[in-house]
PDB file of C-alpha atoms and ligand atoms in Angstrom:
ATOM      1  CA  MET A   1      79.119  89.639  51.217  1.00  0.00           C
ATOM      2  CA  THR A   2      76.416  89.537  48.545  1.00  0.00           C
ATOM      3  CA  LYS A   3      72.771  89.698  49.555  1.00  0.00           C
ATOM      4  CA  THR A   4      69.811  89.779  47.181  1.00  0.00           C
ATOM      5  CA  ASN A   5      66.287  90.566  48.228  1.00  0.00           C
ATOM      6  CA  ASN A   6      63.557  90.081  45.653  1.00  0.00           C
ATOM      7  CA  ASP A   7      60.619  90.252  48.056  1.00  0.00           C
ATOM      8  CA  GLN A   8      59.501  93.731  47.152  1.00  0.00           C
ATOM      9  CA  GLY A   9      58.064  93.206  43.658  1.00  0.00           C
ATOM     10  CA  PRO A  10      59.204  95.865  41.256  1.00  0.00           C
ATOM     11  CA  ILE A  11      61.803  97.240  43.679  1.00  0.00           C
ATOM     12  CA  THR A  12      64.718  94.876  44.198  1.00  0.00           C
ATOM     13  CA  THR A  13      67.842  95.326  46.254  1.00  0.00           C
ATOM     14  CA  SER A  14      71.203  93.604  46.328  1.00  0.00           C
ATOM     15  CA  LEU A  15      74.297  94.255  48.349  1.00  0.00           C
ATOM     16  CA  ASP A  16      77.876  93.617  47.303  1.00  0.00           C
ATOM     17  CA  LYS A  17      81.215  95.152  48.347  1.00  0.00           C
ATOM     18  CA  GLY A  18      79.456  97.817  50.433  1.00  0.00           C
ATOM     19  CA  VAL A  19      77.282  98.968  47.499  1.00  0.00           C
ATOM     20  CA  LEU A  20      73.513  98.670  47.924  1.00  0.00           C
ATOM     21  CA  ARG A  21      71.919  98.441  44.478  1.00  0.00           C
ATOM     22  CA  ILE A  22      68.297  99.542  44.432  1.00  0.00           C
ATOM     23  CA  SER A  23      66.642  98.660  41.178  1.00  0.00           C
ATOM     24  CA  ILE A  24      63.304  99.795  39.711  1.00  0.00           C
ATOM     25  CA  GLN A  25      61.849  96.920  37.690  1.00  0.00           C
ATOM     26  CA  ARG A  26      58.492  97.573  36.092  1.00  0.00           C
ATOM     27  CA  PRO A  27      59.544  97.680  32.458  1.00  0.00           C
ATOM     28  CA  GLU A  28      56.044  97.087  31.041  1.00  0.00           C
ATOM     29  CA  LYS A  29      55.070 100.558  32.334  1.00  0.00           C
ATOM     30  CA  LEU A  30      58.498 102.105  31.788  1.00  0.00           C
ATOM     31  CA  ASN A  31      59.174 101.799  35.524  1.00  0.00           C
ATOM     32  CA  ALA A  32      56.371 104.219  36.429  1.00  0.00           C
ATOM     33  CA  LEU A  33      56.321 104.523  40.222  1.00  0.00           C
ATOM     34  CA  THR A  34      53.288 103.402  42.217  1.00  0.00           C
ATOM     35  CA  LEU A  35      52.569 104.063  45.896  1.00  0.00           C
ATOM     36  CA  ALA A  36      53.843 100.596  46.842  1.00  0.00           C
ATOM     37  CA  MET A  37      57.048 101.197  44.862  1.00  0.00           C
ATOM     38  CA  TYR A  38      57.704 104.502  46.667  1.00  0.00           C
ATOM     39  CA  ASP A  39      57.201 102.712  49.984  1.00  0.00           C
ATOM     40  CA  ALA A  40      59.635  99.961  48.973  1.00  0.00           C
ATOM     41  CA  LEU A  41      62.197 102.535  47.812  1.00  0.00           C
ATOM     42  CA  THR A  42      61.899 104.450  51.086  1.00  0.00           C
ATOM     43  CA  ALA A  43      62.322 101.210  53.052  1.00  0.00           C
ATOM     44  CA  ALA A  44      65.486 100.452  51.058  1.00  0.00           C
ATOM     45  CA  PHE A  45      66.897 103.928  51.800  1.00  0.00           C
ATOM     46  CA  GLU A  46      66.082 103.487  55.499  1.00  0.00           C
ATOM     47  CA  GLU A  47      67.834 100.128  55.497  1.00  0.00           C
ATOM     48  CA  ALA A  48      70.869 101.760  53.867  1.00  0.00           C
ATOM     49  CA  GLU A  49      71.080 104.276  56.722  1.00  0.00           C
ATOM     50  CA  ARG A  50      70.835 101.520  59.359  1.00  0.00           C
ATOM     51  CA  ASP A  51      73.246  98.959  57.925  1.00  0.00           C
ATOM     52  CA  ASP A  52      76.873  99.828  58.675  1.00  0.00           C
ATOM     53  CA  TYR A  53      78.056  97.514  55.924  1.00  0.00           C
ATOM     54  CA  ILE A  54      76.379  99.728  53.287  1.00  0.00           C
ATOM     55  CA  ARG A  55      78.655 102.553  52.192  1.00  0.00           C
ATOM     56  CA  VAL A  56      77.137 103.599  48.867  1.00  0.00           C
ATOM     57  CA  ILE A  57      73.614 103.530  47.438  1.00  0.00           C
ATOM     58  CA  LEU A  58      73.284 102.926  43.699  1.00  0.00           C
ATOM     59  CA  LEU A  59      69.840 103.570  42.221  1.00  0.00           C
ATOM     60  CA  HIS A  60      68.964 102.421  38.723  1.00  0.00           C
ATOM     61  CA  GLY A  61      66.167 101.173  36.512  1.00  0.00           C
ATOM     62  CA  THR A  62      66.094  98.486  33.849  1.00  0.00           C
ATOM     63  CA  ASP A  63      68.368  98.180  30.837  1.00  0.00           C
ATOM     64  CA  ASN A  64      66.448 100.699  28.703  1.00  0.00           C
ATOM     65  CA  CYS A  65      64.605 102.802  31.236  1.00  0.00           C
ATOM     66  CA  PHE A  66      65.300 104.670  34.462  1.00  0.00           C
ATOM     67  CA  THR A  67      61.715 105.670  35.277  1.00  0.00           C
ATOM     68  CA  SER A  68      58.817 107.395  33.496  1.00  0.00           C
ATOM     69  CA  GLY A  69      57.981 109.093  36.801  1.00  0.00           C
ATOM     70  CA  ASN A  70      54.914 108.894  38.955  1.00  0.00           C
ATOM     71  CA  ASP A  71      52.308 106.428  37.713  1.00  0.00           C
ATOM     72  CA  LEU A  72      49.787 108.748  36.061  1.00  0.00           C
ATOM     73  CA  ARG A  73      46.904 106.342  36.700  1.00  0.00           C
ATOM     74  CA  ASP A  74      47.760 106.523  40.405  1.00  0.00           C
ATOM     75  CA  PHE A  75      47.600 110.322  40.184  1.00  0.00           C
ATOM     76  CA  ALA A  76      44.036 109.915  38.883  1.00  0.00           C
ATOM     77  CA  THR A  77      42.825 107.193  41.251  1.00  0.00           C
ATOM     78  CA  GLN A  78      44.832 107.583  44.478  1.00  0.00           C
ATOM     79  CA  PRO A  79      46.561 110.963  44.478  1.00  0.00           C
ATOM     80  CA  PRO A  80      48.978 111.842  47.293  1.00  0.00           C
ATOM     81  CA  GLN A  81      47.139 113.377  50.253  1.00  0.00           C
ATOM     82  CA  GLY A  82      49.816 115.198  52.216  1.00  0.00           C
ATOM     83  CA  GLU A  83      53.386 115.272  53.520  1.00  0.00           C
ATOM     84  CA  ASN A  84      53.155 111.679  54.721  1.00  0.00           C
ATOM     85  CA  SER A  85      52.244 110.319  51.304  1.00  0.00           C
ATOM     86  CA  PRO A  86      54.611 107.693  49.886  1.00  0.00           C
ATOM     87  CA  VAL A  87      56.034 110.002  47.210  1.00  0.00           C
ATOM     88  CA  PHE A  88      56.923 112.749  49.710  1.00  0.00           C
ATOM     89  CA  ARG A  89      58.375 110.278  52.196  1.00  0.00           C
ATOM     90  CA  PHE A  90      60.552 108.899  49.397  1.00  0.00           C
ATOM     91  CA  LEU A  91      61.731 112.379  48.358  1.00  0.00           C
ATOM     92  CA  LYS A  92      62.599 113.160  51.962  1.00  0.00           C
ATOM     93  CA  ALA A  93      64.619 109.933  52.230  1.00  0.00           C
ATOM     94  CA  VAL A  94      66.493 110.758  49.017  1.00  0.00           C
ATOM     95  CA  SER A  95      67.203 114.371  49.932  1.00  0.00           C
ATOM     96  CA  GLN A  96      68.302 113.511  53.474  1.00  0.00           C
ATOM     97  CA  ALA A  97      70.335 110.368  52.723  1.00  0.00           C
ATOM     98  CA  LYS A  98      73.573 110.505  54.693  1.00  0.00           C
ATOM     99  CA  LYS A  99      75.349 107.912  52.602  1.00  0.00           C
ATOM    100  CA  PRO A 100      76.470 108.797  49.083  1.00  0.00           C
ATOM    101  CA  LEU A 101      73.851 108.226  46.408  1.00  0.00           C
ATOM    102  CA  ILE A 102      74.723 107.370  42.815  1.00  0.00           C
ATOM    103  CA  ALA A 103      72.152 107.233  40.019  1.00  0.00           C
ATOM    104  CA  MET A 104      72.683 105.267  36.818  1.00  0.00           C
ATOM    105  CA  VAL A 105      70.342 106.409  34.061  1.00  0.00           C
ATOM    106  CA  SER A 106      69.487 104.693  30.775  1.00  0.00           C
ATOM    107  CA  GLY A 107      66.456 105.592  28.649  1.00  0.00           C
ATOM    108  CA  PRO A 108      63.664 107.840  29.949  1.00  0.00           C
ATOM    109  CA  ALA A 109      64.066 109.724  33.235  1.00  0.00           C
ATOM    110  CA  VAL A 110      60.808 111.642  33.479  1.00  0.00           C
ATOM    111  CA  GLY A 111      59.415 113.860  36.245  1.00  0.00           C
ATOM    112  CA  ILE A 112      60.684 112.543  39.555  1.00  0.00           C
ATOM    113  CA  GLY A 113      63.115 110.458  37.462  1.00  0.00           C
ATOM    114  CA  THR A 114      64.938 113.709  36.753  1.00  0.00           C
ATOM    115  CA  THR A 115      64.182 115.719  39.903  1.00  0.00           C
ATOM    116  CA  LEU A 116      65.587 113.025  42.186  1.00  0.00           C
ATOM    117  CA  LEU A 117      68.890 113.321  40.313  1.00  0.00           C
ATOM    118  CA  LEU A 118      69.254 116.819  41.779  1.00  0.00           C
ATOM    119  CA  HIS A 119      69.730 115.146  45.176  1.00  0.00           C
ATOM    120  CA  CYS A 120      72.260 112.547  44.032  1.00  0.00           C
ATOM    121  CA  ASP A 121      75.990 112.827  44.615  1.00  0.00           C
ATOM    122  CA  LEU A 122      77.013 111.263  41.312  1.00  0.00           C
ATOM    123  CA  VAL A 123      74.931 110.707  38.184  1.00  0.00           C
ATOM    124  CA  TYR A 124      76.095 108.494  35.325  1.00  0.00           C
ATOM    125  CA  THR A 125      74.252 107.918  32.115  1.00  0.00           C
ATOM    126  CA  ASP A 126      74.545 106.591  28.574  1.00  0.00           C
ATOM    127  CA  GLU A 127      73.585 107.806  25.114  1.00  0.00           C
ATOM    128  CA  THR A 128      70.065 106.300  25.418  1.00  0.00           C
ATOM    129  CA  ALA A 129      69.095 108.597  28.318  1.00  0.00           C
ATOM    130  CA  ARG A 130      66.294 111.142  27.911  1.00  0.00           C
ATOM    131  CA  PHE A 131      65.408 113.662  30.604  1.00  0.00           C
ATOM    132  CA  GLN A 132      62.099 115.478  30.901  1.00  0.00           C
ATOM    133  CA  LEU A 133      60.300 117.602  33.495  1.00  0.00           C
ATOM    134  CA  PRO A 134      56.717 117.677  32.140  1.00  0.00           C
ATOM    135  CA  PHE A 135      55.093 119.173  35.255  1.00  0.00           C
ATOM    136  CA  VAL A 136      53.621 122.169  33.423  1.00  0.00           C
ATOM    137  CA  ASN A 137      52.573 119.941  30.497  1.00  0.00           C
ATOM    138  CA  LEU A 138      50.558 118.023  33.114  1.00  0.00           C
ATOM    139  CA  GLY A 139      49.028 121.135  34.699  1.00  0.00           C
ATOM    140  CA  LEU A 140      51.240 120.608  37.754  1.00  0.00           C
ATOM    141  CA  CYS A 141      54.221 122.449  39.247  1.00  0.00           C
ATOM    142  CA  PRO A 142      57.821 121.509  40.131  1.00  0.00           C
ATOM    143  CA  GLU A 143      58.520 119.100  43.009  1.00  0.00           C
ATOM    144  CA  ALA A 144      61.510 117.776  44.968  1.00  0.00           C
ATOM    145  CA  ALA A 145      62.813 121.348  45.431  1.00  0.00           C
ATOM    146  CA  SER A 146      63.567 121.451  41.697  1.00  0.00           C
ATOM    147  CA  SER A 147      62.316 125.057  41.438  1.00  0.00           C
ATOM    148  CA  TYR A 148      65.221 125.931  43.754  1.00  0.00           C
ATOM    149  CA  LEU A 149      67.901 123.370  42.839  1.00  0.00           C
ATOM    150  CA  LEU A 150      67.522 123.389  39.060  1.00  0.00           C
ATOM    151  CA  PRO A 151      68.142 127.132  38.438  1.00  0.00           C
ATOM    152  CA  LYS A 152      71.007 126.953  40.932  1.00  0.00           C
ATOM    153  CA  LEU A 153      72.543 124.146  38.898  1.00  0.00           C
ATOM    154  CA  VAL A 154      71.820 125.173  35.305  1.00  0.00           C
ATOM    155  CA  GLY A 155      70.838 128.869  35.520  1.00  0.00           C
ATOM    156  CA  HIS A 156      67.418 130.509  35.337  1.00  0.00           C
ATOM    157  CA  LEU A 157      66.983 130.423  31.561  1.00  0.00           C
ATOM    158  CA  HIS A 158      67.805 126.743  31.129  1.00  0.00           C
ATOM    159  CA  ALA A 159      65.656 125.882  34.164  1.00  0.00           C
ATOM    160  CA  SER A 160      62.742 127.846  32.675  1.00  0.00           C
ATOM    161  CA  GLU A 161      63.159 126.077  29.364  1.00  0.00           C
ATOM    162  CA  LEU A 162      63.159 122.660  31.021  1.00  0.00           C
ATOM    163  CA  LEU A 163      60.265 123.416  33.360  1.00  0.00           C
ATOM    164  CA  LEU A 164      57.991 125.681  31.303  1.00  0.00           C
ATOM    165  CA  LEU A 165      58.271 123.905  27.963  1.00  0.00           C
ATOM    166  CA  GLY A 166      58.793 120.461  29.455  1.00  0.00           C
ATOM    167  CA  GLU A 167      60.848 119.411  26.443  1.00  0.00           C
ATOM    168  CA  THR A 168      62.977 116.268  26.449  1.00  0.00           C
ATOM    169  CA  ILE A 169      66.750 116.623  26.466  1.00  0.00           C
ATOM    170  CA  ASN A 170      69.326 113.992  25.598  1.00  0.00           C
ATOM    171  CA  ALA A 171      72.363 112.795  27.553  1.00  0.00           C
ATOM    172  CA  GLU A 172      74.775 115.111  25.766  1.00  0.00           C
ATOM    173  CA  LYS A 173      72.674 118.175  26.638  1.00  0.00           C
ATOM    174  CA  ALA A 174      72.257 116.936  30.233  1.00  0.00           C
ATOM    175  CA  ALA A 175      76.043 116.648  30.551  1.00  0.00           C
ATOM    176  CA  GLU A 176      76.502 120.133  29.071  1.00  0.00           C
ATOM    177  CA  LEU A 177      74.058 121.520  31.660  1.00  0.00           C
ATOM    178  CA  GLY A 178      75.766 119.722  34.531  1.00  0.00           C
ATOM    179  CA  LEU A 179      72.823 117.439  35.303  1.00  0.00           C
ATOM    180  CA  VAL A 180      75.018 114.351  34.924  1.00  0.00           C
ATOM    181  CA  ASN A 181      78.692 113.590  35.567  1.00  0.00           C
ATOM    182  CA  ARG A 182      79.503 111.384  32.588  1.00  0.00           C
ATOM    183  CA  VAL A 183      77.932 109.772  29.548  1.00  0.00           C
ATOM    184  CA  PHE A 184      79.306 106.249  29.106  1.00  0.00           C
ATOM    185  CA  PRO A 185      78.590 103.973  26.119  1.00  0.00           C
ATOM    186  CA  HIS A 186      75.451 101.916  26.844  1.00  0.00           C
ATOM    187  CA  VAL A 187      77.324  98.571  26.694  1.00  0.00           C
ATOM    188  CA  ASP A 188      79.838  99.757  29.307  1.00  0.00           C
ATOM    189  CA  LEU A 189      77.548 101.680  31.635  1.00  0.00           C
ATOM    190  CA  LEU A 190      76.980  99.107  34.377  1.00  0.00           C
ATOM    191  CA  LYS A 191      80.642  98.067  34.507  1.00  0.00           C
ATOM    192  CA  GLN A 192      81.848 101.667  34.687  1.00  0.00           C
ATOM    193  CA  VAL A 193      79.297 102.697  37.296  1.00  0.00           C
ATOM    194  CA  LEU A 194      79.969  99.678  39.503  1.00  0.00           C
ATOM    195  CA  ALA A 195      83.678 100.535  39.345  1.00  0.00           C
ATOM    196  CA  LYS A 196      82.903 104.111  40.503  1.00  0.00           C
ATOM    197  CA  ALA A 197      80.583 102.845  43.246  1.00  0.00           C
ATOM    198  CA  GLU A 198      83.175 100.363  44.509  1.00  0.00           C
ATOM    199  CA  GLN A 199      85.876 103.065  44.354  1.00  0.00           C
ATOM    200  CA  LEU A 200      83.680 105.279  46.529  1.00  0.00           C
ATOM    201  CA  ALA A 201      82.817 102.407  48.885  1.00  0.00           C
ATOM    202  CA  ALA A 202      86.545 101.846  49.456  1.00  0.00           C
ATOM    203  CA  GLN A 203      87.084 105.463  50.565  1.00  0.00           C
ATOM    204  CA  PRO A 204      87.119 106.165  54.349  1.00  0.00           C
ATOM    205  CA  PRO A 205      83.368 106.098  55.135  1.00  0.00           C
ATOM    206  CA  GLY A 206      83.364 108.716  57.905  1.00  0.00           C
ATOM    207  CA  SER A 207      85.173 111.195  55.698  1.00  0.00           C
ATOM    208  CA  VAL A 208      82.807 110.467  52.783  1.00  0.00           C
ATOM    209  CA  ARG A 209      79.725 111.071  54.949  1.00  0.00           C
ATOM    210  CA  LEU A 210      81.202 114.236  56.470  1.00  0.00           C
ATOM    211  CA  THR A 211      82.110 115.636  53.057  1.00  0.00           C
ATOM    212  CA  LYS A 212      78.668 114.857  51.657  1.00  0.00           C
ATOM    213  CA  SER A 213      77.031 116.576  54.599  1.00  0.00           C
ATOM    214  CA  LEU A 214      79.288 119.653  54.243  1.00  0.00           C
ATOM    215  CA  LEU A 215      78.472 119.850  50.538  1.00  0.00           C
ATOM    216  CA  LYS A 216      74.766 119.857  51.362  1.00  0.00           C
ATOM    217  CA  GLU A 217      74.389 121.654  54.679  1.00  0.00           C
ATOM    218  CA  GLY A 218      74.461 125.194  53.252  1.00  0.00           C
ATOM    219  CA  GLN A 219      71.234 124.569  51.354  1.00  0.00           C
ATOM    220  CA  ALA A 220      69.553 121.860  53.472  1.00  0.00           C
ATOM    221  CA  ARG A 221      67.036 124.159  55.186  1.00  0.00           C
ATOM    222  CA  GLN A 222      66.092 125.887  51.957  1.00  0.00           C
ATOM    223  CA  VAL A 223      65.680 122.538  50.171  1.00  0.00           C
ATOM    224  CA  ALA A 224      63.362 121.229  52.905  1.00  0.00           C
ATOM    225  CA  GLU A 225      61.275 124.426  52.889  1.00  0.00           C
ATOM    226  CA  VAL A 226      60.935 124.620  49.113  1.00  0.00           C
ATOM    227  CA  MET A 227      60.132 120.916  48.893  1.00  0.00           C
ATOM    228  CA  SER A 228      57.364 121.284  51.405  1.00  0.00           C
ATOM    229  CA  ARG A 229      55.908 124.393  49.706  1.00  0.00           C
ATOM    230  CA  GLU A 230      56.062 122.777  46.263  1.00  0.00           C
ATOM    231  CA  GLY A 231      54.400 119.640  47.671  1.00  0.00           C
ATOM    232  CA  GLU A 232      51.468 121.677  48.966  1.00  0.00           C
ATOM    233  CA  LEU A 233      51.026 123.482  45.631  1.00  0.00           C
ATOM    234  CA  PHE A 234      51.495 120.266  43.645  1.00  0.00           C
ATOM    235  CA  LEU A 235      48.562 118.682  45.483  1.00  0.00           C
ATOM    236  CA  GLN A 236      46.409 121.752  44.869  1.00  0.00           C
ATOM    237  CA  GLN A 237      47.269 121.681  41.159  1.00  0.00           C
ATOM    238  CA  LEU A 238      46.560 117.965  40.930  1.00  0.00           C
ATOM    239  CA  ALA A 239      42.950 118.560  41.959  1.00  0.00           C
ATOM    240  CA  LYS A 240      42.415 121.286  39.327  1.00  0.00           C
ATOM    241  CA  PRO A 241      40.803 120.870  35.894  1.00  0.00           C
ATOM    242  CA  GLU A 242      44.072 121.586  33.998  1.00  0.00           C
ATOM    243  CA  ALA A 243      45.787 118.575  35.557  1.00  0.00           C
ATOM    244  CA  GLN A 244      42.685 116.434  35.236  1.00  0.00           C
ATOM    245  CA  GLU A 245      42.527 117.202  31.517  1.00  0.00           C
ATOM    246  CA  ALA A 246      46.249 116.387  31.077  1.00  0.00           C
ATOM    247  CA  ILE A 247      46.071 113.114  33.003  1.00  0.00           C
ATOM    248  CA  SER A 248      42.822 111.983  31.331  1.00  0.00           C
ATOM    249  CA  ALA A 249      44.396 112.757  27.947  1.00  0.00           C
ATOM    250  CA  PHE A 250      47.393 110.519  28.774  1.00  0.00           C
ATOM    251  CA  ILE A 251      45.150 107.688  29.962  1.00  0.00           C
ATOM    252  CA  GLN A 252      42.906 108.027  26.891  1.00  0.00           C
ATOM    253  CA  GLY A 253      45.898 108.248  24.536  1.00  0.00           C
ATOM    254  CA  ARG A 254      45.016 111.675  23.123  1.00  0.00           C
ATOM    255  CA  LYS A 255      46.617 115.108  23.062  1.00  0.00           C
ATOM    256  CA  ALA A 256      45.584 117.339  25.971  1.00  0.00           C
ATOM    257  CA  ASP A 257      43.539 120.434  25.117  1.00  0.00           C
ATOM    258  CA  PHE A 258      44.046 123.408  27.435  1.00  0.00           C
ATOM    259  CA  SER A 259      42.251 125.937  25.188  1.00  0.00           C
ATOM    260  CA  GLN A 260      39.230 126.144  27.512  1.00  0.00           C
ATOM    261  CA  PHE A 261      41.279 127.350  30.527  1.00  0.00           C
ATOM    262  CA  SER A 262      42.050 130.973  31.349  1.00  0.00           C
TER     263      SER A 262
HETATM  264  N1  COA B   1      52.357 106.297  34.384  1.00  0.00           N
HETATM  265  C1  COA B   1      51.633 105.239  34.019  1.00  0.00           C
HETATM  266  N2  COA B   1      51.891 104.519  32.927  1.00  0.00           N
HETATM  267  C2  COA B   1      52.933 104.895  32.170  1.00  0.00           C
HETATM  268  C3  COA B   1      53.736 106.004  32.482  1.00  0.00           C
HETATM  269  C4  COA B   1      53.414 106.717  33.667  1.00  0.00           C
HETATM  270  N3  COA B   1      54.147 107.740  34.074  1.00  0.00           N
HETATM  271  N4  COA B   1      54.683 106.144  31.534  1.00  0.00           N
HETATM  272  C5  COA B   1      54.492 105.159  30.657  1.00  0.00           C
HETATM  273  N5  COA B   1      53.438 104.393  31.030  1.00  0.00           N
HETATM  274  C6  COA B   1      52.915 103.215  30.360  1.00  0.00           C
HETATM  275  C7  COA B   1      52.100 103.591  29.125  1.00  0.00           C
HETATM  276  O1  COA B   1      50.758 103.889  29.483  1.00  0.00           O
HETATM  277  C8  COA B   1      52.244 102.327  28.326  1.00  0.00           C
HETATM  278  O2  COA B   1      51.371 101.346  28.885  1.00  0.00           O
HETATM  279  P1  COA B   1      50.463 100.405  27.904  1.00  0.00           P
HETATM  280  O3  COA B   1      51.473  99.659  27.066  1.00  0.00           O
HETATM  281  O4  COA B   1      49.705  99.544  28.867  1.00  0.00           O
HETATM  282  O5  COA B   1      49.640 101.353  27.094  1.00  0.00           O
HETATM  283  C9  COA B   1      53.656 101.849  28.618  1.00  0.00           C
HETATM  284  O6  COA B   1      54.000 102.450  29.859  1.00  0.00           O
HETATM  285  C10 COA B   1      54.669 102.287  27.573  1.00  0.00           C
HETATM  286  O7  COA B   1      54.578 103.699  27.452  1.00  0.00           O
HETATM  287  P2  COA B   1      54.474 104.446  26.036  1.00  0.00           P
HETATM  288  O8  COA B   1      53.911 105.807  26.278  1.00  0.00           O
HETATM  289  O9  COA B   1      53.769 103.584  25.039  1.00  0.00           O
HETATM  290  O10 COA B   1      56.031 104.542  25.641  1.00  0.00           O
HETATM  291  P3  COA B   1      56.733 105.583  24.656  1.00  0.00           P
HETATM  292  O11 COA B   1      58.121 105.057  24.468  1.00  0.00           O
HETATM  293  O12 COA B   1      55.886 105.860  23.472  1.00  0.00           O
HETATM  294  O13 COA B   1      56.826 106.961  25.495  1.00  0.00           O
HETATM  295  C11 COA B   1      57.265 108.318  27.455  1.00  0.00           C
HETATM  296  C12 COA B   1      57.649 107.070  26.612  1.00  0.00           C
HETATM  297  C13 COA B   1      58.075 108.278  28.744  1.00  0.00           C
HETATM  298  C14 COA B   1      57.617 109.577  26.643  1.00  0.00           C
HETATM  299  C15 COA B   1      55.744 108.281  27.709  1.00  0.00           C
HETATM  300  O14 COA B   1      55.388 107.003  28.215  1.00  0.00           O
HETATM  301  C16 COA B   1      55.283 109.315  28.708  1.00  0.00           C
HETATM  302  O15 COA B   1      55.234 110.494  28.398  1.00  0.00           O
HETATM  303  N6  COA B   1      54.889 108.851  29.912  1.00  0.00           N
HETATM  304  C17 COA B   1      54.373 109.732  30.940  1.00  0.00           C
HETATM  305  C18 COA B   1      55.500 110.438  31.655  1.00  0.00           C
HETATM  306  C19 COA B   1      54.969 111.370  32.718  1.00  0.00           C
HETATM  307  O16 COA B   1      54.283 112.330  32.412  1.00  0.00           O
HETATM  308  N7  COA B   1      55.296 111.074  33.975  1.00  0.00           N
HETATM  309  C20 COA B   1      54.809 111.790  35.133  1.00  0.00           C
HETATM  310  C21 COA B   1      55.661 112.958  35.420  1.00  0.00           C
HETATM  311  S1  COA B   1      55.071 113.838  36.829  1.00  0.00           S
END
């Protein structure tokens, strides 16, 4: 069965051979995520949980971009208000997904574009991928339980480097750190990832779900607690002058100046 649903604007879904493809399609803004896009993504994840035919979720962006993260203009004009905000509902859906989640990353994966990978079961990429966690650069703080999951995955020093300096790393470095499973050549990426997704969809589904849940259950409570605490602090930071300077600088196309802050 193949089903395509293009009703949701920049978020499209299609279903084939038990694999639900969720695609982020706003290339003119490097797939920056708006409130409506988070809502559409969450709806797609909820549908994946409900539909017995869906065995694997595959999340990807456009040919040259995964996502440049939260839309920074949205942060300025309609910032998230609390735990029920679209971005937090989406992160909850990703972190609590019962079905296996694969991410396929080409080009920039910024902010939530990288933190959501920490909740995926398999991450495949190509040589064009670039990962960045610029929360501090933006006067913000980590989200999606990344302050807990990232040091666990890559060690404290690498996590500090990624989070405090907010520098961009390439696919090779991401593979070395264990952030991604494999780096495929760009021309082959989709074919290779679909083959992996279909391989996983052909596995016994009950056993796949049980194994995923066993892999995650030891840290599930901690992840939920850290995510909630980070969310609270993130919103506080967003309202502060440091973040306002950083976001205004991005919108105005200039370098941010933090020299006035103590
Ligand atoms: N929010 C809103 N718009 C964004 C965006 C974002 N997160 N990321 C990119 N865009 C927009 C740019 O404003 C630009 O729009 P314009 O053509 O109307 O001016 C367009 O997408 C292309 O981006 P540009 O910056 O010109 O591309 P680049 O290749 O030079 O740089 C990035 C790519 C990802 C390094 C850069 O866009 C960037 O740093 N974006 C912000 C990432 C970010 O901080 N995300 C939030 C994390 S919490």
